[in-house]
Amino acid sequence: MLDANLKTQLKAYLEKVVQPIEIVASLDDSAKAREMQELLGEIGALSDKITVVEDNAANVRKPSFSINRPGSDIGVRFAGIPMGHEFTSLVLALLQVGGHTIKLDEAVIEQIRNLDGDYEFETFISLSCHNCPEVVQALNAMSVINPRIKVTTIDGGVFQKEVEERQIMAVPMMFLNGQHFGQGRTNVEEILSKLDTNASVRAAAELNKKDVFDVLIVGGGPAGAASAIYAARKGIRTGVLAERFGGQVLDTLAIENFVSVTETEGPKFAVALEQHVKAYEVDIMNTQRAAKLVPGKVSEVHTESGAVLKAKTVILSTGARWREINVPGEKEYRNHGVAYCPHCDGPLFKGKRVAVIGGGNSGVEAAIDLAGIVSHVTLIEFGAELRADAVLQRKLRSLKNVDIVVSAQTTEIHGDGKKVNALSYTDRASGEAKRVELEGVFVQIGLVPNTEWLKGTVALSRHGEIEVDARGQTSVPGVFAAGDVTTVPYKQIVIAVGEGAKAALSAFDHLIRSGDEEEVVADAKQAVAV
């Protein structure tokens, strides 16, 4: 199972284990069980602190295994073989159950310890899902901190019957005590906010106590991170208010065009962004959503939790989200056949028929990826021709299980009340209505800026983007904007980073020229001295 290189790396990690670990395997006679047995045997041979035993109890999924701390209630379970994107989750589980330090803020750890209740989580994942590991690792860490939290990670590709029975058509999908809890990329703080009902009230109270920021950045994607770094380096009081640090990058798989980084993945890039920001004196306020901007000499940003933050300058970098097609059935069957991430959810449609809506690069790339998993792909494009790069179009047209439909307007997504079973579109050339029988629809038609909360406050384009000048200045003095949320063309990470840096420099220049020169310079000198 593990090649020599992986074994060497894992052995080095396992040297950090300080307490004994018992791995308990529950196996059947399947091929997957034999693979699991081989993997666990290899892991056990890498450390004298690890013992591997079998216990084929009747009340657990097979094949599965638990990683336990003997003499305690601490343990996590994997139903499936955590390789691919989940190999890191396996390594962290071994380290954390083995007593290695869990890298969370002490306040968060204390909040987890104080949860009063018994929680049994089941998380369905696919090994190709790049959003799943964060959920798995968050829940595993929580279960080690508080043994009343029990967690099982389930590979949907191995337990397909259970996936069908529960109508799971998107991952990661979480269940708590048998009831649906949530889906999509989720971190510890977001999970805690749902479990600890008073958390948002306490968080709002803490935010209200904060002093006025010199610059407050709303949004934690590449533009927001760059703004924070450039502002903090000026020695001014800098804060970042983010719904989830990393933003849309977290939903991106391969990044191969960020200058100086030959290849990386979105989640890894997001972690690097956050680590870089944390290297400076930046107040990061995560899992907080902005609800209102009140401009002024000292502007106010109101959050959905009820907090009010004050700042002399504000940088808006709230990014964008997947654009919806807004037809009947889309919302009703979201996560029940309607999906937006082919990398995450594609494996759940193995052997089935799907449609991809959108003929740009994203849509064609999705169709190519899905063609290797599903039985058939129908790509539907509104325009008269595909808009993707020529090399992608050539690859798409070479695939025998792909149909391309152009000049087609999607009109409805149909279902049986539980999941998708068809899609209707109108041939724009003939006006003829057509129907495609299928089991899944992947929407890939671009992005929409997150600016609904800013309407009537700053000038927006007809597409909802924040209008900015060459310095990143919005229509409101002292309020700047950067990244995908603005009118700046070409929505690329490298451009967002540059625009974020520019906005921070412009905000600093505004502070210098707005009459607070002595105060700003004094604060900066004091910060540098410290």
Coordinates of C-alpha atoms in Angstrom, one line a residue:
M1 CA 0.0 0.0 0.0
L2 CA 2.6 2.5 1.1
D3 CA 5.7 3.1 -1.1
A4 CA 9.1 3.5 0.4
N5 CA 9.0 7.3 0.4
L6 CA 5.6 7.4 2.2
K7 CA 6.8 4.9 4.8
T8 CA 9.9 7.0 5.5
Q9 CA 7.9 10.1 5.9
L10 CA 5.3 8.4 8.1
K11 CA 7.9 6.8 10.3
A12 CA 9.4 10.2 10.9
Y13 CA 6.0 11.6 11.9
L14 CA 5.3 8.7 14.2
E15 CA 8.4 9.5 16.2
K16 CA 6.4 12.4 17.6
V17 CA 3.9 10.0 19.2
V18 CA 4.2 10.1 23.0
Q19 CA 1.4 7.7 24.1
P20 CA 0.6 4.2 23.0
I21 CA -1.9 3.7 20.1
E22 CA -4.2 0.8 19.5
I23 CA -5.6 0.3 16.0
V24 CA -8.6 -1.9 16.0
A25 CA -9.6 -3.3 12.6
S26 CA -13.1 -4.5 11.8
L27 CA -12.9 -6.5 8.6
D28 CA -14.9 -8.7 6.2
D29 CA -13.9 -10.8 3.3
S30 CA -13.9 -8.0 0.7
A31 CA -10.9 -6.8 -1.4
K32 CA -11.0 -3.4 0.4
A33 CA -10.7 -5.2 3.8
R34 CA -7.6 -7.0 2.5
E35 CA -6.1 -3.6 1.4
M36 CA -7.0 -2.1 4.8
Q37 CA -5.4 -5.0 6.6
E38 CA -2.2 -4.5 4.6
L39 CA -2.1 -0.8 5.2
L40 CA -2.6 -1.2 9.0
G41 CA 0.1 -3.8 9.1
E42 CA 2.5 -1.5 7.4
I43 CA 1.6 1.4 9.8
G44 CA 2.0 -0.9 12.9
A45 CA 5.5 -1.9 11.7
L46 CA 6.7 1.7 11.7
S47 CA 6.4 2.4 15.4
D48 CA 6.7 0.4 18.6
K49 CA 4.0 2.5 20.2
I50 CA 1.4 1.2 17.8
T51 CA -0.5 -2.1 18.2
V52 CA -2.8 -3.5 15.6
V53 CA -5.6 -5.9 16.5
E54 CA -8.8 -7.2 15.0
D55 CA -12.3 -7.1 16.6
N56 CA -15.0 -8.0 14.2
A57 CA -17.9 -6.7 16.3
A58 CA -21.3 -6.9 14.6
N59 CA -22.4 -3.3 15.3
V60 CA -19.7 -1.5 13.2
R61 CA -19.2 -0.9 9.5
K62 CA -16.9 -3.3 7.7
P63 CA -14.2 -2.7 6.6
S64 CA -13.3 0.0 9.1
F65 CA -10.8 0.7 11.8
S66 CA -10.5 2.9 14.9
I67 CA -7.4 4.6 16.3
N68 CA -7.6 4.5 20.1
R69 CA -5.7 5.7 23.1
P70 CA -5.7 2.6 25.5
G71 CA -7.2 3.3 28.9
S72 CA -9.3 6.2 27.7
D73 CA -12.4 6.9 25.6
I74 CA -10.3 8.8 23.0
G75 CA -10.5 7.5 19.5
V76 CA -11.5 8.1 15.9
R77 CA -12.9 5.7 13.2
F78 CA -12.3 5.5 9.4
A79 CA -14.7 3.4 7.4
G80 CA -12.7 3.0 4.3
I81 CA -9.0 3.5 3.4
P82 CA -7.9 7.1 4.0
M83 CA -5.5 7.6 1.1
G84 CA -5.5 10.3 -1.5
H85 CA -6.5 13.7 0.0
E86 CA -7.3 11.9 3.3
F87 CA -3.9 10.5 4.0
T88 CA -3.0 13.7 5.9
S89 CA -6.1 13.1 8.0
L90 CA -4.9 9.6 8.8
V91 CA -1.4 10.9 9.8
L92 CA -2.9 13.7 12.0
A93 CA -5.3 11.3 13.7
L94 CA -2.4 9.0 14.6
L95 CA -0.4 11.9 16.0
Q96 CA -3.3 13.5 17.9
V97 CA -4.5 10.2 19.5
G98 CA -0.9 9.5 20.3
G99 CA -0.7 12.7 22.4
H100 CA 0.9 15.1 19.9
T101 CA -0.1 18.7 20.4
I102 CA -3.3 19.8 18.6
K103 CA -2.7 23.1 16.9
L104 CA -5.8 25.1 17.9
D105 CA -6.1 28.3 19.9
E106 CA -6.4 27.6 23.6
A107 CA -9.7 29.4 23.8
V108 CA -11.1 27.1 21.0
I109 CA -9.8 24.0 22.8
E110 CA -11.4 25.1 26.0
Q111 CA -14.7 25.7 24.2
I112 CA -14.6 22.2 22.8
R113 CA -13.8 20.7 26.2
N114 CA -16.8 22.5 27.8
L115 CA -19.3 21.3 25.3
D116 CA -22.1 19.6 27.3
G117 CA -23.6 16.7 25.4
D118 CA -23.0 13.5 23.5
Y119 CA -22.3 13.9 19.9
E120 CA -21.9 11.2 17.3
F121 CA -20.7 12.5 13.9
E122 CA -20.7 10.5 10.6
T123 CA -19.0 12.3 7.7
F124 CA -19.3 11.0 4.2
I125 CA -16.4 11.9 1.9
S126 CA -14.7 10.9 -1.3
L127 CA -11.0 10.4 -1.6
S128 CA -10.8 12.9 -4.5
C129 CA -12.6 15.7 -2.5
H130 CA -10.2 18.5 -1.6
N131 CA -12.8 20.1 0.7
C132 CA -13.3 16.9 2.8
P133 CA -10.0 16.7 4.8
E134 CA -10.7 20.0 6.7
V135 CA -14.0 18.6 7.9
V136 CA -12.5 15.3 8.8
Q137 CA -9.5 16.8 10.6
A138 CA -11.7 19.3 12.5
L139 CA -14.0 16.6 13.8
N140 CA -11.1 14.2 14.6
A141 CA -9.3 16.9 16.6
M142 CA -12.5 17.8 18.5
S143 CA -13.1 14.1 19.4
V144 CA -9.5 13.8 20.8
I145 CA -10.1 17.0 22.9
N146 CA -13.6 15.9 24.1
P147 CA -14.2 12.1 24.1
R148 CA -18.0 12.7 24.3
I149 CA -17.6 13.6 20.6
K150 CA -17.5 10.4 18.5
V151 CA -16.5 10.6 14.8
T152 CA -16.6 8.2 11.9
T153 CA -15.3 9.1 8.4
I154 CA -17.0 7.1 5.7
D155 CA -15.7 6.7 2.2
G156 CA -18.8 7.0 0.0
G157 CA -17.1 5.0 -2.7
V158 CA -16.8 2.0 -0.4
F159 CA -20.2 2.3 1.2
Q160 CA -22.2 3.0 -1.9
K161 CA -25.3 1.2 -0.6
E162 CA -25.5 3.5 2.4
V163 CA -24.9 6.5 0.2
E164 CA -27.9 5.5 -1.9
E165 CA -30.1 4.9 1.1
R166 CA -29.3 8.3 2.6
Q167 CA -29.6 10.1 -0.7
I168 CA -26.1 11.5 -0.4
M169 CA -25.1 13.3 -3.6
A170 CA -22.5 15.8 -2.3
V171 CA -19.5 15.6 -0.1
P172 CA -18.4 16.3 2.6
M173 CA -21.8 15.5 4.2
M174 CA -22.1 15.5 8.0
F175 CA -24.7 13.7 10.1
L176 CA -25.0 14.3 13.9
N177 CA -26.7 11.7 16.0
G178 CA -28.4 10.4 12.8
Q179 CA -29.7 13.7 11.6
H180 CA -28.3 15.9 8.8
F181 CA -25.9 18.5 10.3
G182 CA -24.3 20.2 7.3
Q183 CA -22.3 19.8 4.1
G184 CA -19.4 21.5 2.3
R185 CA -16.1 22.7 3.6
T186 CA -16.3 23.4 7.4
N187 CA -13.7 24.2 10.0
V188 CA -13.6 23.8 13.8
E189 CA -15.0 27.3 14.5
E190 CA -18.0 26.8 12.2
I191 CA -18.8 23.4 13.7
L192 CA -18.5 24.9 17.2
S193 CA -20.8 27.8 16.3
K194 CA -23.6 25.2 15.6
L195 CA -23.0 23.1 18.7
D196 CA -22.4 25.9 21.1
T197 CA -25.6 28.0 20.7
N198 CA -24.2 30.9 22.8
A199 CA -20.9 31.1 20.8
S200 CA -22.1 33.8 18.4
V201 CA -23.4 36.0 21.3
R202 CA -20.1 35.7 23.1
A203 CA -18.2 36.4 19.9
A204 CA -20.2 39.5 19.1
A205 CA -19.6 40.8 22.7
E206 CA -15.8 40.3 22.2
L207 CA -15.8 42.0 18.8
N208 CA -17.6 45.0 20.2
K209 CA -14.7 45.5 22.7
K210 CA -12.1 46.0 20.0
D211 CA -10.4 49.4 19.5
V212 CA -10.7 51.3 16.2
F213 CA -8.6 49.7 13.5
D214 CA -6.5 51.8 11.2
V215 CA -7.5 49.5 8.4
L216 CA -10.2 46.8 8.5
I217 CA -10.2 44.2 5.7
V218 CA -13.5 42.5 5.0
G219 CA -12.7 39.1 3.4
G220 CA -9.9 36.6 3.8
G221 CA -9.1 35.4 0.3
P222 CA -5.9 36.2 -1.6
A223 CA -6.8 39.9 -2.0
G224 CA -7.6 40.2 1.7
A225 CA -4.5 38.3 2.8
A226 CA -2.2 40.5 0.7
S227 CA -3.9 43.7 2.0
A228 CA -3.4 42.5 5.6
I229 CA 0.3 41.7 5.0
Y230 CA 1.0 45.1 3.3
A231 CA -0.9 47.0 5.9
A232 CA 0.6 45.3 8.9
R233 CA 4.1 45.9 7.5
K234 CA 3.4 49.6 7.7
G235 CA 3.0 49.1 11.5
I236 CA -0.7 50.2 11.6
R237 CA -3.5 48.5 13.5
T238 CA -4.9 45.9 11.0
G239 CA -7.8 43.6 11.3
V240 CA -9.3 40.9 9.0
L241 CA -13.0 40.0 9.2
A242 CA -13.6 36.8 7.3
E243 CA -16.4 34.3 6.8
R244 CA -13.8 31.7 6.1
F245 CA -10.1 32.5 5.7
G246 CA -8.9 31.5 2.2
G247 CA -12.2 32.3 0.5
Q248 CA -12.9 30.8 -2.9
V249 CA -9.3 29.4 -3.1
L250 CA -10.5 26.7 -0.7
D251 CA -12.8 25.4 -3.4
T252 CA -10.0 25.4 -6.1
L253 CA -8.2 22.2 -6.9
A254 CA -5.1 22.7 -9.0
I255 CA -3.3 26.0 -9.1
E256 CA -0.6 26.0 -11.7
N257 CA -0.3 29.7 -12.8
F258 CA 0.7 31.5 -9.6
V259 CA 4.1 33.0 -10.4
S260 CA 7.0 31.2 -8.7
V261 CA 4.7 28.3 -7.5
T262 CA 4.8 25.6 -10.2
E263 CA 1.9 23.7 -8.8
T264 CA -0.2 23.6 -5.6
E265 CA -3.7 23.0 -4.4
G266 CA -6.2 25.5 -3.3
P267 CA -6.5 24.4 0.4
K268 CA -2.7 24.3 0.7
F269 CA -2.4 27.7 -0.8
A270 CA -5.0 29.0 1.6
V271 CA -3.1 27.6 4.6
A272 CA 0.0 29.3 3.4
L273 CA -1.8 32.6 3.1
E274 CA -3.1 32.4 6.6
Q275 CA 0.3 31.4 8.0
H276 CA 1.9 34.4 6.2
V277 CA -0.7 36.8 7.6
K278 CA -0.3 35.4 11.1
A279 CA 3.4 36.1 11.0
Y280 CA 2.4 39.8 11.5
E281 CA 0.4 41.6 14.1
V282 CA -3.0 41.1 12.4
D283 CA -6.2 40.6 14.3
I284 CA -8.0 37.8 12.4
M285 CA -11.7 37.5 13.1
N286 CA -12.8 34.3 11.4
T287 CA -16.3 32.8 10.8
Q288 CA -17.8 36.3 10.9
R289 CA -20.0 37.6 8.0
A290 CA -20.3 41.3 7.3
A291 CA -23.9 42.6 7.0
K292 CA -23.7 46.4 6.7
L293 CA -21.2 49.1 6.0
V294 CA -21.7 52.6 7.5
P295 CA -19.1 54.9 6.0
G296 CA -17.7 57.9 7.9
K297 CA -14.5 59.5 9.2
V298 CA -14.5 56.4 11.3
S299 CA -16.5 53.7 9.3
E300 CA -18.5 50.9 10.9
V301 CA -18.8 47.3 9.7
H302 CA -21.8 45.5 11.3
T303 CA -21.7 41.7 11.4
E304 CA -24.6 39.2 11.2
S305 CA -23.8 38.2 14.8
G306 CA -24.7 41.8 15.9
A307 CA -21.1 43.1 16.4
V308 CA -19.9 46.5 15.3
L309 CA -16.3 47.1 14.3
K310 CA -14.8 50.5 13.7
A311 CA -12.0 51.5 11.3
K312 CA -10.4 54.6 9.9
T313 CA -10.2 52.9 6.5
V314 CA -11.9 49.8 5.1
I315 CA -10.8 47.4 2.3
L316 CA -13.6 45.3 0.8
S317 CA -12.3 41.9 -0.5
T318 CA -15.4 39.7 -0.1
G319 CA -14.7 37.8 -3.4
A320 CA -17.3 35.9 -5.4
R321 CA -19.2 32.6 -5.3
W322 CA -20.5 30.2 -7.9
R323 CA -23.2 31.7 -10.1
E324 CA -26.5 29.8 -10.1
I325 CA -28.7 29.3 -13.2
N326 CA -31.8 30.2 -11.3
V327 CA -34.2 27.7 -12.9
P328 CA -36.9 25.6 -11.2
G329 CA -35.4 22.6 -9.4
E330 CA -31.9 24.1 -8.8
K331 CA -32.4 25.1 -5.2
E332 CA -34.8 22.2 -4.5
Y333 CA -32.2 19.6 -5.6
R334 CA -29.0 21.2 -4.4
N335 CA -26.8 18.5 -2.9
H336 CA -29.4 16.0 -4.2
G337 CA -28.1 15.9 -7.8
V338 CA -27.3 19.5 -8.3
A339 CA -23.6 20.2 -7.6
Y340 CA -21.0 22.9 -8.2
C341 CA -17.7 21.0 -7.5
P342 CA -17.0 18.2 -9.9
H343 CA -13.8 17.3 -8.1
C344 CA -15.6 16.8 -4.7
D345 CA -18.9 15.2 -5.8
G346 CA -17.9 13.6 -9.1
P347 CA -17.1 10.1 -7.6
L348 CA -20.7 9.9 -6.1
F349 CA -22.0 9.8 -9.7
K350 CA -19.8 6.9 -10.8
G351 CA -21.5 5.1 -13.7
K352 CA -24.4 7.6 -13.9
R353 CA -25.5 10.2 -16.5
V354 CA -24.8 13.8 -15.7
A355 CA -24.9 17.2 -17.4
V356 CA -22.4 20.1 -17.1
I357 CA -23.9 23.5 -17.7
G358 CA -21.3 26.0 -19.0
G359 CA -18.9 26.0 -22.0
G360 CA -16.1 28.0 -20.6
N361 CA -12.8 26.6 -19.2
S362 CA -14.4 25.5 -15.9
G363 CA -17.3 23.8 -17.6
V364 CA -15.2 22.0 -20.2
E365 CA -12.6 20.9 -17.6
A366 CA -15.4 19.6 -15.4
A367 CA -16.8 17.6 -18.3
I368 CA -13.4 16.1 -19.1
D369 CA -12.9 15.1 -15.5
L370 CA -16.3 13.6 -15.1
A371 CA -16.1 11.7 -18.3
G372 CA -13.6 9.4 -16.7
I373 CA -16.0 8.6 -13.8
V374 CA -19.6 8.7 -15.1
S375 CA -21.2 6.8 -17.9
H376 CA -22.2 9.8 -19.9
V377 CA -21.8 13.6 -19.9
T378 CA -24.0 16.1 -21.7
L379 CA -22.3 19.6 -21.8
I380 CA -24.8 22.4 -22.3
E381 CA -23.7 25.9 -23.5
F382 CA -26.0 28.9 -23.9
G383 CA -23.9 30.5 -26.6
A384 CA -23.5 29.3 -30.2
E385 CA -20.1 27.9 -29.5
L386 CA -17.9 26.8 -26.6
R387 CA -15.8 29.5 -24.9
A388 CA -13.0 27.3 -23.5
D389 CA -9.4 27.2 -24.6
A390 CA -8.8 25.3 -27.9
V391 CA -6.7 22.7 -26.2
L392 CA -9.5 21.9 -23.8
Q393 CA -12.1 21.7 -26.6
R394 CA -10.0 19.3 -28.5
K395 CA -9.7 17.0 -25.5
L396 CA -13.4 17.2 -24.8
R397 CA -14.3 16.3 -28.4
S398 CA -12.1 13.3 -28.3
L399 CA -14.1 11.7 -25.6
K400 CA -16.7 9.2 -26.8
N401 CA -19.1 9.4 -23.8
V402 CA -19.6 13.2 -24.1
D403 CA -22.3 15.0 -26.0
I404 CA -21.9 18.8 -26.7
V405 CA -25.1 20.9 -27.0
V406 CA -24.7 24.6 -27.9
S407 CA -27.3 27.4 -28.3
A408 CA -29.2 25.7 -25.4
Q409 CA -31.0 27.5 -22.6
T410 CA -31.6 25.3 -19.5
T411 CA -35.2 25.8 -18.3
E412 CA -35.7 23.3 -15.5
I413 CA -34.1 20.6 -13.4
H414 CA -36.5 17.7 -12.6
G415 CA -36.5 15.2 -9.8
D416 CA -38.7 12.7 -8.0
G417 CA -38.9 14.6 -4.8
K418 CA -35.7 13.1 -3.5
K419 CA -33.1 13.5 -6.2
V420 CA -32.5 14.7 -9.8
N421 CA -33.8 12.6 -12.7
A422 CA -33.8 14.9 -15.7
L423 CA -33.0 18.3 -17.2
S424 CA -35.0 20.4 -19.7
Y425 CA -33.6 22.9 -22.1
T426 CA -34.7 25.0 -25.1
D427 CA -32.9 24.8 -28.4
R428 CA -32.4 28.6 -29.0
A429 CA -32.1 28.1 -32.8
S430 CA -35.3 26.1 -33.3
G431 CA -37.3 26.9 -30.2
E432 CA -37.8 23.2 -29.6
A433 CA -38.0 22.0 -26.0
K434 CA -35.9 19.0 -25.1
R435 CA -35.4 16.8 -22.1
V436 CA -32.3 14.8 -21.0
E437 CA -32.7 11.9 -18.6
L438 CA -29.9 11.9 -16.1
E439 CA -28.9 11.7 -12.4
G440 CA -26.7 14.8 -11.8
V441 CA -26.2 18.4 -12.9
F442 CA -23.0 20.3 -12.4
V443 CA -23.3 24.1 -12.7
Q444 CA -20.2 25.8 -14.1
I445 CA -21.3 29.2 -15.4
G446 CA -18.9 31.6 -13.6
L447 CA -19.0 33.7 -10.5
V448 CA -21.2 36.4 -8.9
P449 CA -19.6 39.0 -6.5
N450 CA -20.5 39.0 -2.8
T451 CA -21.9 42.5 -2.7
E452 CA -25.6 42.3 -1.8
W453 CA -24.8 43.8 1.7
L454 CA -23.2 46.8 0.0
K455 CA -26.1 47.9 -2.2
G456 CA -26.8 51.6 -1.7
T457 CA -23.4 52.2 0.1
V458 CA -20.7 52.0 -2.6
A459 CA -21.1 52.3 -6.4
L460 CA -21.6 48.9 -8.1
S461 CA -21.5 47.9 -11.7
R462 CA -24.5 46.4 -13.5
H463 CA -22.9 43.0 -12.7
G464 CA -22.8 43.9 -9.0
E465 CA -19.0 44.4 -8.9
I466 CA -17.5 47.2 -6.8
E467 CA -16.4 50.0 -9.0
V468 CA -12.8 51.0 -8.2
D469 CA -10.2 53.4 -9.7
A470 CA -6.5 52.6 -10.4
R471 CA -5.7 52.9 -6.7
G472 CA -8.5 50.6 -5.5
Q473 CA -10.5 53.5 -4.2
T474 CA -14.3 53.0 -4.2
S475 CA -16.9 55.8 -4.6
V476 CA -16.7 56.3 -0.8
P477 CA -13.5 58.1 0.6
G478 CA -11.5 55.8 2.9
V479 CA -13.2 52.7 1.6
F480 CA -11.1 50.6 -0.9
A481 CA -11.7 47.3 -2.6
A482 CA -9.7 44.5 -4.2
G483 CA -10.0 41.1 -5.8
D484 CA -12.8 39.3 -7.6
V485 CA -15.4 41.5 -6.0
T486 CA -14.3 44.5 -8.0
T487 CA -14.5 45.7 -11.6
V488 CA -10.9 44.9 -12.2
P489 CA -10.8 42.4 -15.2
Y490 CA -9.4 38.9 -15.2
K491 CA -10.4 37.1 -12.0
Q492 CA -7.1 35.4 -11.2
I493 CA -5.3 34.8 -7.9
V494 CA -2.2 36.6 -8.9
I495 CA -4.2 39.7 -9.9
A496 CA -6.2 39.6 -6.6
V497 CA -3.0 39.5 -4.6
G498 CA -1.6 42.5 -6.5
E499 CA -4.8 44.4 -6.1
G500 CA -4.9 43.6 -2.4
A501 CA -1.4 45.0 -1.9
K502 CA -2.3 48.1 -3.9
A503 CA -5.5 48.7 -1.8
A504 CA -3.5 48.5 1.4
L505 CA -0.9 51.0 0.2
S506 CA -3.7 53.3 -0.9
A507 CA -5.4 53.0 2.5
F508 CA -2.1 53.8 4.2
D509 CA -1.7 56.8 1.9
H510 CA -5.2 57.9 2.7
L511 CA -4.5 57.7 6.5
I512 CA -1.4 59.9 6.0
R513 CA -3.2 62.5 4.0
S514 CA -6.4 62.6 6.0
G515 CA -5.1 64.6 8.9
D516 CA -4.1 61.7 11.2
E517 CA -0.5 61.9 10.0
E518 CA 1.2 62.3 13.3
E519 CA -0.9 59.6 14.9
V520 CA -0.4 57.1 12.1
V521 CA 3.4 57.7 11.9
A522 CA 3.7 57.4 15.7
D523 CA 1.8 54.2 15.8
A524 CA 3.9 52.8 13.0
K525 CA 7.2 53.7 14.7
Q526 CA 6.0 52.2 18.0
A527 CA 5.1 49.0 16.2
V528 CA 8.5 48.8 14.5
A529 CA 10.3 49.5 17.8
V530 CA 8.4 46.7 19.5

